[in-house]
Coordinates of C-alpha atoms and ligand atoms in Angstrom, one line a residue:
X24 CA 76.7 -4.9 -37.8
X25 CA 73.4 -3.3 -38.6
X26 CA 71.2 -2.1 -41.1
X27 CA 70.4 1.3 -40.0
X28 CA 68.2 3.2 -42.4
X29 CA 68.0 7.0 -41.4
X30 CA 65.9 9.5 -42.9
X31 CA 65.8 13.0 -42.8
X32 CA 65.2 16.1 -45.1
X33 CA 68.2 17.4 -44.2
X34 CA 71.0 16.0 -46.2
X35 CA 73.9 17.5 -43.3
X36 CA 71.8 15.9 -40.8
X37 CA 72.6 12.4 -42.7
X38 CA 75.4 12.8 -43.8
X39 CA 76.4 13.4 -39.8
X40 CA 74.7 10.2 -39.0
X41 CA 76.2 8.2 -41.8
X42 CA 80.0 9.2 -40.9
X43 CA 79.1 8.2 -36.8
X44 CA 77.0 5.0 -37.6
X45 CA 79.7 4.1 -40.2
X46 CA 82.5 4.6 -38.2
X47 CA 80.7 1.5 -35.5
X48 CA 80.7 -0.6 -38.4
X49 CA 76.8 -0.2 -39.8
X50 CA 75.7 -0.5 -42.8
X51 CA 73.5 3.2 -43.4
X52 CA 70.8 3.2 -45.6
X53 CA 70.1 7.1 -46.1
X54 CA 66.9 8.3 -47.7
X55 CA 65.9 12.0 -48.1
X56 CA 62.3 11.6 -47.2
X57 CA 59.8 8.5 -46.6
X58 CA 58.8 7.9 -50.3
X59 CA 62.3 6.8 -50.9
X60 CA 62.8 5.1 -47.7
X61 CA 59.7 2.8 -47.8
X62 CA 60.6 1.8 -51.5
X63 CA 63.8 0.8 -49.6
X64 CA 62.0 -1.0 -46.7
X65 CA 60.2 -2.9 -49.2
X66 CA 62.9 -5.0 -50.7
X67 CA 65.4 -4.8 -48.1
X68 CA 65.6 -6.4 -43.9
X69 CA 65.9 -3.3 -41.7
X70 CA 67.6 -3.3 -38.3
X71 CA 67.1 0.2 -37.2
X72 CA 65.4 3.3 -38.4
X73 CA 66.0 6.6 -37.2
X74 CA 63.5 9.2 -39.1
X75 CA 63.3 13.1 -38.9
X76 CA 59.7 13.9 -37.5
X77 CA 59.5 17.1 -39.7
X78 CA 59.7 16.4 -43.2
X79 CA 58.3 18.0 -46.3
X80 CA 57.0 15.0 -48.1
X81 CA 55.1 12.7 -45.5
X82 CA 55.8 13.3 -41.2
X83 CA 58.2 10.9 -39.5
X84 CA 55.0 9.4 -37.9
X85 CA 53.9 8.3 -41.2
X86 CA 56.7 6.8 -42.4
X87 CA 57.5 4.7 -39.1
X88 CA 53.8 3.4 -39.5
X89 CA 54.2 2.2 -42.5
X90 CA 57.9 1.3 -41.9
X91 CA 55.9 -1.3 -39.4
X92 CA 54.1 -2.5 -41.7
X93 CA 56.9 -3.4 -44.2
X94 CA 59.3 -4.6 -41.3
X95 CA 58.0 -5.3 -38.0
X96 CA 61.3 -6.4 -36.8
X97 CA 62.7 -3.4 -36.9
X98 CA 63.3 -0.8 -34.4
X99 CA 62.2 2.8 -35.0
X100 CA 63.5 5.9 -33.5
X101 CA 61.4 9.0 -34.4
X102 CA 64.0 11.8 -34.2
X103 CA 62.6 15.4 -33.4
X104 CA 62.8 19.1 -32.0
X105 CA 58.7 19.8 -32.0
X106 CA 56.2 17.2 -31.2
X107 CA 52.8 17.1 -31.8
X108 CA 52.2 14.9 -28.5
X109 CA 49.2 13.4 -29.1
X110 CA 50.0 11.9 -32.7
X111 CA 53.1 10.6 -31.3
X112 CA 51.6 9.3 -28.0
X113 CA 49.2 7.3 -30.6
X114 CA 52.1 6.1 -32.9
X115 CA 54.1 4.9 -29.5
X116 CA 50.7 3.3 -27.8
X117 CA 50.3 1.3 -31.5
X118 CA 53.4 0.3 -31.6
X119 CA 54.4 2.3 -34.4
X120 CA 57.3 3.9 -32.4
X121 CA 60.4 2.2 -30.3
X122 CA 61.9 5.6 -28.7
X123 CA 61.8 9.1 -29.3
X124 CA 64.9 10.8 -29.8
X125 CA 65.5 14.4 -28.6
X126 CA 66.5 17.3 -31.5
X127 CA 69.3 18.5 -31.2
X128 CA 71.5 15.0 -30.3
X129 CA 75.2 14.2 -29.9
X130 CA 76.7 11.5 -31.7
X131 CA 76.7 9.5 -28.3
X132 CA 72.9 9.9 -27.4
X133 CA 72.0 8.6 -31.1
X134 CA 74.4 5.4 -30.6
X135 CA 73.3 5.3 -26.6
X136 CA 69.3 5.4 -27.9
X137 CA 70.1 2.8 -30.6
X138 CA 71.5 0.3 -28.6
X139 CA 69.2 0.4 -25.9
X140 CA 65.8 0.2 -28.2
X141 CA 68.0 -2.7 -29.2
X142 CA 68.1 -3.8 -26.0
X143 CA 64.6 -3.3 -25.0
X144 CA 63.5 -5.0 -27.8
X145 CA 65.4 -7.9 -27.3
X146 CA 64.0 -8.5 -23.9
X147 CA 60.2 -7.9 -25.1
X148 CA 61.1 -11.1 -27.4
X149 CA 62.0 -12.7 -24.7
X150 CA 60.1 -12.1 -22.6
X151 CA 57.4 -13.2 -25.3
X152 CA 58.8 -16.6 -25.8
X153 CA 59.4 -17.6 -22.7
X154 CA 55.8 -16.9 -21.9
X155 CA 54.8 -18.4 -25.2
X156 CA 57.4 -21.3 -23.9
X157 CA 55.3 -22.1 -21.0
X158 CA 52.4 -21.9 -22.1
X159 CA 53.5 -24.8 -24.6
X160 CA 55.0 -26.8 -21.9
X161 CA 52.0 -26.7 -19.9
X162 CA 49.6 -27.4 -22.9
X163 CA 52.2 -30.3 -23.4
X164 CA 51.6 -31.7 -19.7
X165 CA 48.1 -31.7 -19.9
X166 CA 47.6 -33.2 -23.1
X167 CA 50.0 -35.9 -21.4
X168 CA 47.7 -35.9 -18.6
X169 CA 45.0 -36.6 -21.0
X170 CA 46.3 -39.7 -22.4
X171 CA 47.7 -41.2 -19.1
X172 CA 44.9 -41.0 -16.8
X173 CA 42.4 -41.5 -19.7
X174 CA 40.5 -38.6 -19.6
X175 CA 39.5 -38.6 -23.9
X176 CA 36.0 -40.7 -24.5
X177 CA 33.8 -41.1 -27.4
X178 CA 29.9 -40.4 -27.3
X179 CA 28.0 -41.3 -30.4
X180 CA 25.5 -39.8 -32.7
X181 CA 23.2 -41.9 -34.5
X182 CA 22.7 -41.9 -38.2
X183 CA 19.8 -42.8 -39.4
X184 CA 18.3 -44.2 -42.5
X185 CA 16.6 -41.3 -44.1
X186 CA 12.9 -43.3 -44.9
X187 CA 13.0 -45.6 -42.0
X188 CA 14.5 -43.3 -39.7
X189 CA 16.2 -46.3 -37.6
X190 CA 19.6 -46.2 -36.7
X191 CA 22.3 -47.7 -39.0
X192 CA 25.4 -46.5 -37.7
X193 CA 27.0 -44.1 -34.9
X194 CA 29.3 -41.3 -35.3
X195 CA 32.1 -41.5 -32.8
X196 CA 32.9 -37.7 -31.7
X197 CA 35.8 -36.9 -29.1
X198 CA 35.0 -35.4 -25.8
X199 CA 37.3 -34.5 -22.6
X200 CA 37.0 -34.5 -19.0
X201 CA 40.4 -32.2 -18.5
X202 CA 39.8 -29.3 -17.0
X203 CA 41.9 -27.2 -19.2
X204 CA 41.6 -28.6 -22.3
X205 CA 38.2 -29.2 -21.7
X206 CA 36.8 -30.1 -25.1
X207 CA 37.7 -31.7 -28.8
X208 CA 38.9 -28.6 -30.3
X209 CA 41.6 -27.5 -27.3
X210 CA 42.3 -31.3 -27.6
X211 CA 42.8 -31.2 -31.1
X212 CA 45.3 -27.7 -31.1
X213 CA 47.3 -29.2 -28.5
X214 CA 47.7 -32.4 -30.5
X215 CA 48.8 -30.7 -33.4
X216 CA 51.1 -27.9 -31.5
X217 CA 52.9 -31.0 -30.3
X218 CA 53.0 -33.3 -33.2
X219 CA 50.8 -36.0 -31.3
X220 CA 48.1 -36.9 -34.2
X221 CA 49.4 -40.6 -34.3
X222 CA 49.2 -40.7 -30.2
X223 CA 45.6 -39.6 -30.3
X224 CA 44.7 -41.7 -33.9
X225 CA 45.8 -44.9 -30.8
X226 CA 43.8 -43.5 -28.3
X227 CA 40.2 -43.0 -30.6
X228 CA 41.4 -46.2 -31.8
X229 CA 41.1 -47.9 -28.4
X230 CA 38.1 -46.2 -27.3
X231 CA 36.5 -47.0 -31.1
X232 CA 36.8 -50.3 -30.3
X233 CA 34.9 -50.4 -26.7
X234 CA 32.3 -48.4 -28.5
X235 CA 31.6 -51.4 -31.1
X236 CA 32.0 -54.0 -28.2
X237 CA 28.6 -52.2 -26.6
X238 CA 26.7 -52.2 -30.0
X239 CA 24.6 -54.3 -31.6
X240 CA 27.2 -56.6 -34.1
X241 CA 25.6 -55.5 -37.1
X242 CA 25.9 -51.7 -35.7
X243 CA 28.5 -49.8 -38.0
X244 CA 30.5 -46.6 -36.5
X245 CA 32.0 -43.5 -38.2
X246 CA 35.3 -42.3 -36.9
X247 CA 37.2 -39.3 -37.8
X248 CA 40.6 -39.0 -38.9
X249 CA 43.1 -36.4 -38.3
X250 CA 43.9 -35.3 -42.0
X251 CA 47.8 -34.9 -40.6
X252 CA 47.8 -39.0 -40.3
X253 CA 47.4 -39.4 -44.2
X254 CA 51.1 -38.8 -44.2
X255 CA 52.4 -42.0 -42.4
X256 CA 50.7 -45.1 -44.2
X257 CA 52.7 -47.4 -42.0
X258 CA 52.1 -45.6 -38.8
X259 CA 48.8 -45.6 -39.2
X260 CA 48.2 -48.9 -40.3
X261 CA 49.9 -50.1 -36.9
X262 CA 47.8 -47.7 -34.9
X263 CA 44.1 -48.7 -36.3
X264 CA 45.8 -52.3 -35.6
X265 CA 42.7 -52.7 -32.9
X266 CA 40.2 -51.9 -35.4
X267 CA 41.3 -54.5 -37.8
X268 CA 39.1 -57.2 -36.8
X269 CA 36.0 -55.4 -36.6
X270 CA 37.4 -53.3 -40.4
X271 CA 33.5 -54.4 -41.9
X272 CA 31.7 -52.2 -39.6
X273 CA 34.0 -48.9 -39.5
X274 CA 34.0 -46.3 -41.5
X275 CA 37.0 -43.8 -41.3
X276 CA 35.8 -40.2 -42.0
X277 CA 38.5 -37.7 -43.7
X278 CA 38.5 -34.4 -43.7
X279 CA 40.8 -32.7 -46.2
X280 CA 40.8 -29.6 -44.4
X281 CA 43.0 -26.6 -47.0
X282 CA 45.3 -28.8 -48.8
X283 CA 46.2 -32.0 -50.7
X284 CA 49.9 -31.7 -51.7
X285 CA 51.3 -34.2 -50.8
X286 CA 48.7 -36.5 -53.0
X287 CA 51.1 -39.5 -53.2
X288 CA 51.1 -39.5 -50.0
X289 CA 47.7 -39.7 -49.3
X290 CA 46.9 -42.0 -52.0
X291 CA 49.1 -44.4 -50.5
X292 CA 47.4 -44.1 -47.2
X293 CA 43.8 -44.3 -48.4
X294 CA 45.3 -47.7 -50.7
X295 CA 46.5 -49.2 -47.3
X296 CA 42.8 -47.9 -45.1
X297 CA 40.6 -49.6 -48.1
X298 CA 43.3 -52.6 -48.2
X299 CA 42.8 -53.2 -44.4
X300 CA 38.7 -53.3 -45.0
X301 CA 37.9 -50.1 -43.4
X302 CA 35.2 -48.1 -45.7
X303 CA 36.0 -44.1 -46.2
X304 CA 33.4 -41.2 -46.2
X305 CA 34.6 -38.1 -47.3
X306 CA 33.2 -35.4 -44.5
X307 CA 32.0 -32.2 -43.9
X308 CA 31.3 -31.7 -48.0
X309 CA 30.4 -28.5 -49.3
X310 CA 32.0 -26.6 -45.7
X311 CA 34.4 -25.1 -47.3
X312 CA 37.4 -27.5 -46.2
X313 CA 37.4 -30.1 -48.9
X314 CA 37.4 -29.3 -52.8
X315 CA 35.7 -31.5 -54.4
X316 CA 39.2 -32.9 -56.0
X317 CA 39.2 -35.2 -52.5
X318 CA 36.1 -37.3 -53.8
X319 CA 38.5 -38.3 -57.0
X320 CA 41.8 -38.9 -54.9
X321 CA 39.7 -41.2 -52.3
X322 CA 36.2 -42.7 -54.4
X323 CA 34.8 -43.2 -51.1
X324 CA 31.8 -45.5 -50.0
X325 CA 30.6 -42.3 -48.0
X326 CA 30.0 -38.7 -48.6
X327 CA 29.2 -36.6 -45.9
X328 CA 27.4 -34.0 -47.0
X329 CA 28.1 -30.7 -44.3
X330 CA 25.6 -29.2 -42.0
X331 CA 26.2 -25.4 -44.1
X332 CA 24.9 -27.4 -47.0
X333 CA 21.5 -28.6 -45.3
X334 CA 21.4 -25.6 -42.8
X335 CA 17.4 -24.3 -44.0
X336 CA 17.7 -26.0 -47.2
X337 CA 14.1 -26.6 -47.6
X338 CA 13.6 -22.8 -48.3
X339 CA 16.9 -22.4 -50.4
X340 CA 16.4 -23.4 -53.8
X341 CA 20.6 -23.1 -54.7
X342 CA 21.6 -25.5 -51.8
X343 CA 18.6 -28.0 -52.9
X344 CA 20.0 -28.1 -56.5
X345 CA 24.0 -28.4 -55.0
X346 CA 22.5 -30.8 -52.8
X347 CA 20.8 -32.9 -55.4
X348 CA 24.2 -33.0 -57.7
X349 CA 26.3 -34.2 -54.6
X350 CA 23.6 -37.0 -54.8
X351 CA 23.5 -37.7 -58.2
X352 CA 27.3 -37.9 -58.3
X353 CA 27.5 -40.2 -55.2
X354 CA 24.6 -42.4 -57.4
X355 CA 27.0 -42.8 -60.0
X356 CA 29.8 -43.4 -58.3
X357 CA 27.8 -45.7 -55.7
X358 CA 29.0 -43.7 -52.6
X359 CA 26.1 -43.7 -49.7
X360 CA 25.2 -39.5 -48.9
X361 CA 24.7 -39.0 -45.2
X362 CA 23.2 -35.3 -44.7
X363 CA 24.7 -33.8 -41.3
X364 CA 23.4 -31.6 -39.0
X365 CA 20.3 -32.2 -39.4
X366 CA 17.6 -29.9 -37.1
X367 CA 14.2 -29.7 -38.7
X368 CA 12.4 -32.3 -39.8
X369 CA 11.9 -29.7 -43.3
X370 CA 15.4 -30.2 -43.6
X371 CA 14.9 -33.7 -43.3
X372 CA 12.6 -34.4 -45.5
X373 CA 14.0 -32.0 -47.9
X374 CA 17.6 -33.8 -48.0
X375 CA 15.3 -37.1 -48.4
X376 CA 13.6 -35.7 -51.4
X377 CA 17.2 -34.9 -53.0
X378 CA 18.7 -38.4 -52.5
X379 CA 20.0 -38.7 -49.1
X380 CA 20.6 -42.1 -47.8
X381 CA 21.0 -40.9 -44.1
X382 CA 20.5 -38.5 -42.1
X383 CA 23.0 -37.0 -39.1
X384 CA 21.7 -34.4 -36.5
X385 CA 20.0 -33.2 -33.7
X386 CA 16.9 -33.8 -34.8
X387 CA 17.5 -37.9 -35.1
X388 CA 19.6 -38.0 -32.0
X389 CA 22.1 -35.7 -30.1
X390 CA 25.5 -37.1 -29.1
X391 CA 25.5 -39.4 -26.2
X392 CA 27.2 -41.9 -24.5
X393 CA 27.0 -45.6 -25.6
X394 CA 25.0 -47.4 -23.0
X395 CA 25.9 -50.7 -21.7
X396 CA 23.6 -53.0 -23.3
X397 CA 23.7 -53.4 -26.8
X398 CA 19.9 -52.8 -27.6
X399 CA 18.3 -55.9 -28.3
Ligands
LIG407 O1 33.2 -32.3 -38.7 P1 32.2 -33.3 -38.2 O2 31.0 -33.6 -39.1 O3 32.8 -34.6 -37.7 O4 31.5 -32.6 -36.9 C1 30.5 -33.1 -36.1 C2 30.2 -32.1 -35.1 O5 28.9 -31.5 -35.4 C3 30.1 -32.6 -33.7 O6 30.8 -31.7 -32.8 C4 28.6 -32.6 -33.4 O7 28.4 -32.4 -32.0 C5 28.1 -31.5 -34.2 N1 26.7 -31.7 -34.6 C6 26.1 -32.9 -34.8 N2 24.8 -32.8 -35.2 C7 24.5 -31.4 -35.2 C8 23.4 -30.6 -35.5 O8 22.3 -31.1 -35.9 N3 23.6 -29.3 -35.4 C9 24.7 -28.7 -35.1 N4 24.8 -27.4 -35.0 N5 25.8 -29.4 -34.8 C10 25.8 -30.8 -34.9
LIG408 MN1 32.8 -36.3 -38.8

């Protein structure tokens, strides 16, 4: 059974298609012209529309436009005697259109055309998932592949203190030698397409901890968190397991991306991360991903203040004087500001005059890999 909405000016011409599309068992929806129809549309899942071309109030083409706006899903069957050609070739190029239906038709050719836009549309679905499928499946494998032959590493980014400009810590960032997914942000859309946040949270784990083995001891290191492992306290409590002896000199960066809701959730998990020693740092600040409502829900030891923040801030008086309040907040609340992305040394010294504690960008020291030797 379908919902078949038809519309034509002509109330013989529905009542016709009503008795035929009946008699199959549909459910008809008739409408005398596309103002009615789309109010229709709007509160209501249609199947099928079959639509005059010629109408008085708005042109078939309009109203299967619209129509797929409202309801995608659906197929539509302009139904005509005269066509303007080129508007219909548009409306059938964009989509707008599933068939055309020849004016004057026989009960047979309307349910014949039905069933086999029906048809057509079916395979175009699947068509789509399949391909959609294997695309999956391969992003899958080679995300596999990247944790089996160990193809993820971590270079490191100094931060530095902002007077003495001497390192106090690394920033751990994720890099890739796949081939495919070739750098952080393909490995990160894979990892979350496939629910592997934990899998990876092991890995940077693992590779967190070689990273500390080549520094100095009283080196610290920033590692970022996937926001998705806030939700499984345990799980990641069990995963950062190889961090645990070394808790004093990490700090886990969070990035609230969108959305607290479940805030239980992640007040639990940032009890058990401060429980196990590990200092937080609230990250990218001010870019637009966290609301400030984060630095209450986590108090952390760290705020990070984001690179849209600093970007030329020593000629823009408004991000000076946002800048300045991040800092006097983190003052009171004894939080540390690191300023990121730092490229000129005016923004430098400009975040220095505001109250930054460190300083994080290309200008102090791209990310590289962590040599051997720890350095003295
Ligand atoms: O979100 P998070 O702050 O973890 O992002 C760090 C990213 O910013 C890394 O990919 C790093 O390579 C990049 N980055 C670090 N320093 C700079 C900088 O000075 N300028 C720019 N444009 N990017 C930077
Ligand atoms: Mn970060």
């Amino acid at each position: 059974m379908l919902r078949i909405l038809t519309v034509d000016d002509d109330p013989q011409v529905l009542r016709l298609m009503k008795r035929v599309l009946s008699q199959k068992g549909h459910e008809v929806i008739s409408a005398e012209g596309g103002v009615f129809a789309l109010d229709r549309a709007r509160d209501t899942h249609i199947d099928v529309a079959v639509v005059d071309y010629e109408m008085p109030d708005q042109d078939g083409v309009s109203v299967l436009s619209a129509l797929r706006q409202l309801r995608p899903e659906s197929v539509r069957i302009l139904a005509s005697g005269a066509l303007n050609v080129e508007r219909v070739t548009d409306a059938v190029n964009r989509g707008d259109i599933t068939r055309v239906l020849a004016k004057p038709y026989s009960p047979e050719i309307l349910l014949n055309t039905i069933s086999e836009a029906l048809a057509s549309r079916k395979k175009q679905a699947e068509t789509y998932i399949a391909a959609t499928q294997s695309e999956l499946k391969g992003e899958g494998e080679a995300l596999d592949q990247c944790f089996r032959d160990r193809l993820l590493r971590l270079v490191a980014q100094p931060i530095v203190d902002a007077r003495t400009r001497e390192p106090v810590a690394y920033e751990c960032l994720l890099r890739s030698k796949h081939p495919v997914l070739r750098g952080p942000l393909e490995v990160l859309r894979a990892v979350e397409h496939h629910g592997r946040e934990g899998r990876l949270s092991a890995e940077v784990a693992q590779l967190a901890a070689g990273v500390l083995q080549k520094l100095p001891p009283t080196m610290r290191i920033f590692v970022n968190l996937h926001p998705n492992e806030l939700a499984d306290p345990s799980g990641l409590a069990s995963r950062l397991e190889v961090l645990r002896p070394n808790a004093a000199r990490v700090t886990l960066e969070i990035t609230e991306r969108s959305k607290v809701e479940d805030v239980e959730g992640w007040e639990r998990s940032i009890a058990v991360l401060k429980g196990l020693g590990f200092a937080l740092a609230v990250d990218d600040l001010g870019g637009g991903y966290n609301s400030l409502a984060v630095l209450a829900h986590i108090k952390p030891q760290f705020i990070k203040v984001d690179m849209s923040l600093v970007r030329d801030i020593d000629s823009d008086r408004n991000k000076q004087r946002l800048f300045e309040l991040l800092c006097q907040f983190s003052k009171v609340t004894e939080a540390t500001v690191v300023a990121e992305g730092i490229e000129t040394e005016g923004e430098a010294q400009t975040c220095r005059r505001y109250g930054a504690d460190l300083l994080q960008g290309y200008l102090l020291g791209r990310p590289a890999e962590v040599p051997e030797e720890p350095a003295h």
